[in-house]
Amino acid sequence: MSLRLKKNKMENVTIIGGGIIGLCSAYYLQKEGHAVTVIDRNDITDGCSFGNMGYMSPSHFIPLASPGIIAEGIKHMLSSSSPFYIKPRLNLDLLQWGYHFWKSSNAKTVLKNAPHLNNILQLSRHLMNDMRKEISDDFEMEEIGCLMMCKQQQTLDHEFHMADDAEKFGLNVQRLNSQQVQELESDVELNVSGAVLFKDDCHFHPGKLMLLLKDHLDKQGVKFQLNTTVTGFEKNNNHISAVITNKGKFDAGNIILAGGSWLPELTKMMDIHLLLQPGKGYSYTYPFVEKNIKYPAILVDGRCAITPWRNKLRIGGTMELSGINNKVLLNRMKGIYDSAKDFYPGLKIDFPPAEKIWTGLRPVSPDGLPYIGKISTLNNVTIAGGHAMLGISQGTGTGKLVTEIISGRKTSVDISSFKVDRF
C-alpha cells in the first residue's frame, strides 16, 4: 500500500481549465505531492469563477432540473428581460440536452438526486474553512448566511416548505416575516413578504479567492501554462499520452478536464460526447454604495441575486442558453436591476453602464448535477465539470474528490450520481 501511495505521489497531473474547479483540484493534488500543471486558454484573471455572486450555498440542494422549471422557463421566455432564455436554433446537442433536462425535471429524479447534491455541498462548505486558514482569509469571507427573499406570500410559503426539507438535511434555517427581515437590513428600505435565512451559507469575493488561490499554488510549485489553447490529444489505445496545444505538446500522466463550458469541445477531441450547455449569466459590481445592504440574498420572485462586500455591491443573475458568446443583452441586465430596486426601494444605485456589464458562461448538465469521475474508455482521464451555478459552492469538494479518484482512494462522498456517462 505504501509503495502504491509513493508511486501516486510521483505522477504528473495535467489540469485543463483554470477556473475554481481546476484550481481547487490543483490545491488538493499538490498537497498530496502530485506534480501539477494547469493549462488555461486565458490568464486566470476573468471568467465565470470571477464575476459570480460569491456564494457557498449548502442551501442549494435542489438541482436546477426540478418540477415546474420547464413551464416557468417557457413563461419567462416571452419577455426580453426575463431571467431565462433559450436562443432557438437547430442544434443537435441542444436538442439532446433539452430532452434529458425535461426527463430529469420531475419529483422522483429530484428526490433521488438532492441527497447527492447535498453531500457535495456540505463537504465543500466544511473544506472551505480549512482552505481559508491555509491560503489566508483576505477574500472577504463572511459566515452570516444567505437570505432567500420573497416578494409574494405564495413564494414565501414555498420557501418555508423548502426550509422544512433543508432541516431534514441538517441545515440551520430561520423563517422571517417582513418586519424581521427589515430589522436585519436596518439601513435600506425593503419591500418583501419575508425570507428564509440559511445560516450555514457563506459568501466571499470570488475574484479575490481565485487570485489568492493561484498565488498560493504558484508558491507550492504548481506550474501554469496560460494563454494556451488545447487543440488535440495524442492517444495510444485507451491512454492519452500527450496534450497538444497552440504552444507545443505536453506529455500527460493523468489528465483532468475542468474546462467549464468548453468541456464538450475538449471531450470531442477524445471522441467522447458530453451533454452540457453554456448558461450565460450577467453581473455588475458597484464600487461604492454609501448605505449598503448587509446580507447576500437570492431574490426568489425576481430570479436574481445580490451580494455586498463592505461598501461594494454586486447584482447578477439570468440563465441564457445561447451558445458560447459574450454578447450583452441589455434587457437581461435591466431585469436584474429592476428586481433589485423592487425588493430594495431604498437602495441608491443607478443602472449599470453597458460597457462594464460582466458576462460569464456556467456549464450546465441536463440534470443539474456535476460530472465527476473517470472516462470509462480512457484510463487516465478524469472529468470535473457541469456545476452550473454552483461551481464556487462545490469547488473545494470537487477538488477533494478528484484527488481521491486520482490517488485510487475511496471518495469522501458517494459519486455514483455524478457519473460521466449517465446520459
XYZ file of C-alpha atoms in Angstrom:
423
model
C 0.000 0.000 0.000
C 2.816 2.397 0.861
C 4.513 1.643 -2.473
C 1.274 2.478 -4.295
C 0.960 5.815 -2.500
C 4.588 6.600 -3.252
C 4.001 5.850 -6.918
C 0.884 8.042 -6.988
C 2.771 10.962 -5.469
C 5.293 10.865 -8.294
C 2.634 11.088 -11.013
C 2.307 14.125 -13.248
C -1.209 15.561 -13.389
C -2.276 17.973 -16.118
C -5.391 20.020 -15.380
C -7.061 21.635 -18.372
C -9.017 24.625 -17.086
C -8.027 27.255 -14.534
C -11.422 28.120 -13.061
C -12.434 27.386 -9.484
C -12.781 23.645 -10.184
C -9.349 23.421 -11.812
C -7.605 25.421 -9.090
C -9.295 23.528 -6.254
C -8.250 20.267 -7.902
C -4.683 21.564 -8.143
C -4.819 22.625 -4.486
C -5.625 19.155 -3.151
C -3.444 17.299 -5.644
C -0.319 19.298 -4.784
C -1.000 18.769 -1.072
C -0.617 15.027 -1.702
C 2.643 15.501 -3.553
C 1.485 15.212 -7.150
C 3.332 17.302 -9.761
C 0.600 19.524 -11.208
C 0.408 21.645 -14.363
C -2.623 23.843 -15.095
C -3.324 24.742 -18.728
C -5.787 27.558 -19.383
C -6.907 29.328 -22.550
C -6.736 32.699 -20.747
C -4.665 34.176 -17.916
C -6.901 33.395 -14.906
C -7.965 36.992 -14.315
C -11.571 36.661 -15.524
C -14.188 34.066 -16.316
C -17.202 32.526 -14.620
C -15.237 31.971 -11.402
C -14.630 35.721 -11.084
C -17.911 37.502 -11.845
C -20.352 35.252 -9.994
C -22.151 36.115 -6.761
C -19.604 34.509 -4.438
C -21.975 32.171 -2.618
C -21.037 28.907 -0.954
C -24.525 27.528 -0.541
C -25.416 24.239 1.155
C -28.949 25.643 0.863
C -28.975 24.906 -2.889
C -29.567 21.157 -2.577
C -32.401 21.125 -5.146
C -30.932 20.522 -8.644
C -31.643 23.031 -11.421
C -33.705 20.395 -13.255
C -36.737 20.296 -10.971
C -40.553 20.119 -11.189
C -42.123 23.194 -12.801
C -38.873 24.553 -14.232
C -39.916 23.831 -17.834
C -43.271 25.630 -17.548
C -41.638 28.528 -15.733
C -38.938 28.747 -18.392
C -41.492 28.878 -21.210
C -43.380 31.643 -19.379
C -40.233 33.694 -18.842
C -39.108 33.306 -22.450
C -41.979 35.564 -23.577
C -40.195 38.547 -22.023
C -36.964 40.081 -23.345
C -35.925 40.989 -19.793
C -36.707 37.547 -18.357
C -34.248 35.585 -16.184
C -34.408 32.563 -18.518
C -33.845 32.392 -22.260
C -33.046 29.733 -24.855
C -31.979 31.021 -28.238
C -33.955 28.992 -30.803
C -31.580 27.146 -33.124
C -31.250 23.818 -34.896
C -28.529 22.233 -32.809
C -28.454 18.502 -32.105
C -26.524 18.850 -28.831
C -29.025 21.424 -27.555
C -31.962 19.199 -28.526
C -30.428 16.184 -26.790
C -29.585 18.264 -23.733
C -33.134 19.653 -23.656
C -34.661 16.181 -23.872
C -32.659 14.914 -20.898
C -33.299 18.139 -18.960
C -37.029 17.564 -19.485
C -36.709 13.918 -18.398
C -34.857 14.977 -15.219
C -37.320 17.708 -14.221
C -39.589 15.575 -12.078
C -40.116 14.955 -8.380
C -38.829 11.358 -8.463
C -35.491 12.334 -10.025
C -35.067 15.323 -7.694
C -35.796 13.117 -4.674
C -33.037 10.768 -5.871
C -30.506 13.491 -6.750
C -30.953 16.018 -3.930
C -29.148 13.937 -1.259
C -26.101 13.578 -3.520
C -26.034 17.298 -4.266
C -26.427 17.984 -0.544
C -23.461 15.715 0.246
C -21.003 17.520 -2.029
C -22.292 20.940 -0.962
C -21.830 20.150 2.725
C -18.410 18.605 2.065
C -17.336 21.740 0.182
C -18.607 24.061 2.898
C -16.656 22.158 5.541
C -13.462 22.153 3.467
C -13.702 25.886 2.710
C -12.847 26.828 6.280
C -9.719 24.668 6.192
C -8.588 26.188 2.891
C -9.216 29.668 4.265
C -6.840 29.005 7.177
C -4.085 27.909 4.809
C -4.196 30.410 1.950
C -5.223 33.452 4.100
C -8.650 34.926 4.685
C -8.153 38.042 2.573
C -11.102 37.361 0.273
C -13.807 38.967 2.414
C -15.496 35.773 3.560
C -18.458 36.268 5.877
C -20.298 33.454 7.632
C -23.605 35.225 8.234
C -25.796 33.099 5.965
C -27.806 33.966 2.882
C -31.400 35.196 2.580
C -33.967 33.667 0.242
C -36.007 36.862 -0.146
C -39.640 36.707 -1.287
C -41.997 39.364 -2.631
C -45.193 37.322 -2.838
C -46.748 35.421 0.063
C -47.151 32.367 -2.161
C -43.420 32.395 -2.881
C -42.660 32.758 0.817
C -44.911 29.819 1.680
C -42.987 27.701 -0.818
C -39.643 28.781 0.662
C -40.868 27.933 4.158
C -41.690 24.456 2.835
C -38.183 24.251 1.342
C -36.831 25.212 4.771
C -38.551 22.116 6.180
C -36.671 19.975 3.643
C -33.422 21.769 4.468
C -33.791 20.955 8.154
C -34.121 17.259 7.236
C -30.616 17.566 5.749
C -29.379 19.102 8.994
C -29.220 22.709 7.765
C -29.753 25.607 10.151
C -32.568 27.870 8.940
C -34.573 30.797 10.248
C -38.003 31.787 8.910
C -38.540 35.552 8.866
C -41.528 37.816 8.290
C -41.196 41.189 6.567
C -40.518 43.090 9.798
C -37.804 40.672 10.877
C -36.069 40.924 7.501
C -36.221 44.707 7.690
C -34.603 44.593 11.133
C -31.680 42.666 9.603
C -31.342 45.277 6.843
C -31.843 48.331 9.007
C -30.007 50.745 6.666
C -32.040 50.103 3.497
C -35.810 50.136 2.969
C -37.200 46.767 1.801
C -40.412 45.709 0.077
C -40.795 41.970 0.783
C -43.188 39.499 2.388
C -40.420 37.724 4.235
C -37.421 35.461 3.818
C -35.647 32.312 4.889
C -32.164 32.802 6.308
C -29.898 29.842 5.561
C -27.326 30.231 8.296
C -24.866 27.608 7.005
C -24.277 29.533 3.770
C -21.383 31.939 3.466
C -20.232 34.444 0.875
C -16.937 35.925 -0.247
C -15.350 37.815 -3.121
C -14.773 35.087 -5.739
C -12.246 37.083 -7.756
C -10.073 37.675 -4.701
C -10.297 33.995 -3.770
C -9.192 32.988 -7.277
C -6.170 35.289 -7.229
C -5.149 34.213 -3.708
C -5.517 30.553 -4.618
C -3.466 30.929 -7.788
C -0.736 32.785 -5.882
C -0.689 30.058 -3.226
C -0.409 27.337 -5.880
C 2.433 29.223 -7.573
C 4.329 29.215 -4.280
C 3.651 25.492 -3.814
C 5.233 24.655 -7.163
C 2.173 24.196 -9.361
C 3.079 25.093 -12.951
C 0.796 27.316 -15.027
C 0.688 27.235 -18.818
C -1.545 30.234 -19.543
C -2.982 31.813 -22.702
C -2.685 28.336 -24.165
C -5.390 26.658 -26.251
C -5.730 22.880 -26.369
C -6.069 21.751 -29.987
C -5.962 17.973 -29.607
C -4.631 14.905 -27.807
C -2.260 12.076 -28.633
C -3.976 8.777 -27.945
C -2.485 5.307 -27.621
C -5.243 2.702 -27.301
C -7.126 3.688 -24.130
C -4.500 6.125 -22.882
C -3.911 9.829 -23.613
C -0.146 10.262 -23.835
C 0.082 13.987 -24.637
C -1.869 17.241 -24.747
C -1.415 19.186 -27.990
C -1.723 22.985 -27.762
C -1.011 26.080 -29.812
C 2.178 26.414 -27.760
C 3.508 22.918 -28.129
C 2.938 19.391 -26.878
C 2.841 18.389 -23.214
C 3.371 14.813 -22.022
C 0.480 13.535 -19.943
C 0.330 11.317 -16.884
C -3.147 11.836 -15.501
C -5.428 14.410 -17.156
C -8.255 16.306 -15.503
C -10.709 18.078 -17.782
C -12.033 21.096 -15.872
C -12.762 23.330 -18.840
C -16.156 24.654 -17.720
C -18.443 25.456 -20.633
C -15.725 24.347 -23.065
C -15.809 20.755 -21.754
C -17.733 19.363 -24.774
C -15.080 20.798 -27.101
C -12.354 19.037 -25.117
C -14.153 15.695 -24.852
C -14.980 15.782 -28.568
C -11.232 15.762 -29.263
C -11.166 12.455 -27.352
C -14.157 11.068 -29.286
C -16.353 11.441 -26.187
C -19.810 13.038 -26.435
C -20.692 15.030 -23.302
C -24.075 16.722 -22.893
C -23.531 20.215 -21.496
C -24.764 23.696 -22.354
C -23.204 27.080 -21.501
C -25.646 29.145 -19.435
C -24.782 32.825 -19.659
C -25.042 34.899 -16.511
C -24.763 38.675 -16.060
C -23.473 40.786 -13.202
C -22.365 44.276 -12.349
C -20.358 45.405 -9.326
C -20.927 48.838 -7.815
C -17.577 50.030 -6.447
C -19.132 52.083 -3.649
C -22.624 52.200 -2.142
C -22.910 54.622 0.768
C -25.791 52.856 2.524
C -25.285 49.260 1.533
C -27.139 46.081 2.440
C -25.608 43.674 4.963
C -26.756 40.245 3.795
C -26.379 38.459 0.477
C -29.756 37.440 -0.916
C -31.435 35.425 -3.619
C -34.415 37.467 -4.830
C -36.630 34.451 -5.391
C -39.500 36.032 -7.353
C -37.030 38.063 -9.397
C -34.736 35.109 -10.148
C -31.591 37.093 -9.437
C -29.164 37.730 -6.600
C -27.378 40.492 -4.730
C -24.126 40.392 -2.747
C -22.441 43.022 -0.548
C -18.736 43.242 0.278
C -18.455 46.124 2.709
C -19.340 49.134 0.513
C -19.199 47.194 -2.738
C -22.335 45.628 -4.173
C -22.851 43.071 -6.944
C -26.156 42.330 -8.654
C -26.458 39.400 -11.025
C -28.420 36.540 -12.466
C -30.153 35.087 -15.560
C -29.729 31.784 -17.368
C -29.310 32.422 -21.082
C -28.716 29.354 -23.259
C -27.439 30.928 -26.449
C -24.203 29.063 -27.094
C -20.673 30.230 -26.378
C -20.603 34.005 -26.743
C -20.109 37.095 -24.580
C -22.758 39.291 -26.186
C -24.542 41.547 -23.681
C -28.312 41.845 -23.994
C -29.129 44.967 -22.015
C -32.711 43.909 -21.347
C -31.421 40.944 -19.345
C -29.422 43.295 -17.122
C -32.427 45.577 -16.883
C -34.471 42.705 -15.468
C -31.850 42.144 -12.768
C -31.609 45.849 -11.939
C -35.397 46.295 -11.817
C -35.765 43.354 -9.457
C -33.085 44.712 -7.128
C -34.844 48.084 -6.995
C -38.210 46.381 -6.489
C -37.001 44.370 -3.489
C -34.826 47.209 -2.125
C -36.577 50.512 -2.958
C -34.250 52.272 -0.516
C -31.107 51.155 -2.317
C -29.435 54.049 -4.135
C -27.983 52.511 -7.295
C -28.105 53.544 -10.954
C -28.443 51.309 -13.985
C -25.013 49.897 -14.886
C -23.026 51.355 -17.804
C -23.295 48.916 -20.718
C -19.541 48.632 -21.278
C -18.949 47.472 -17.686
C -21.571 44.730 -17.512
C -19.909 41.364 -16.936
C -20.992 38.091 -18.531
C -19.832 34.565 -17.850
C -20.755 31.073 -19.028
C -21.872 28.488 -16.476
C -21.510 24.828 -17.535
C -24.967 23.233 -17.173
C -25.571 19.479 -17.248
C -29.036 18.128 -18.144
C -29.916 17.117 -14.571
C -28.224 19.895 -12.597
C -25.589 17.583 -11.108
C -21.880 17.813 -11.885
C -19.826 15.367 -13.905
C -17.133 13.955 -11.617
C -15.322 10.763 -12.499
C -13.158 8.865 -14.934
C -13.989 8.313 -18.579
C -14.601 4.574 -18.930
C -12.832 4.302 -22.304
C -9.694 6.179 -21.213
C -7.656 5.035 -18.231
C -6.005 8.349 -17.358
C -8.716 10.968 -17.914
C -10.994 12.396 -15.204
C -13.768 14.921 -15.814
C -14.731 17.584 -13.290
C -17.389 19.985 -14.556
C -21.031 20.756 -15.195
C -21.576 22.525 -11.866
C -23.916 25.166 -13.378
C -24.460 27.990 -10.867
C -22.799 26.060 -8.034
C -19.157 25.997 -9.120
C -18.000 28.095 -6.173
C -20.297 26.136 -3.841
C -18.872 22.779 -4.955
C -15.288 23.795 -5.748
C -13.427 22.517 -2.695
C -15.459 19.317 -2.547
C -14.865 18.591 -6.219
C -11.126 19.199 -5.825
C -11.013 16.774 -2.917
C -12.995 14.117 -4.811
C -10.813 14.433 -7.912
C -7.703 13.954 -5.779
C -9.189 10.842 -4.197
C -10.046 9.464 -7.653
C -6.507 10.102 -8.960
C -4.974 8.566 -5.823
C -7.179 5.472 -6.026
C -8.860 6.019 -2.685
C -12.480 5.738 -1.604
C -14.193 9.079 -2.178
C -15.398 11.218 0.728
C -18.973 11.053 -0.597
C -20.810 8.737 -2.973
C -20.197 9.962 -6.546
C -22.383 7.422 -8.361
C -24.889 10.121 -9.366
C -22.101 12.212 -10.899
C -21.039 9.539 -13.422
C -19.696 10.974 -16.670
C -21.585 8.511 -18.898
C -25.033 8.762 -17.242
C -26.727 10.170 -20.369
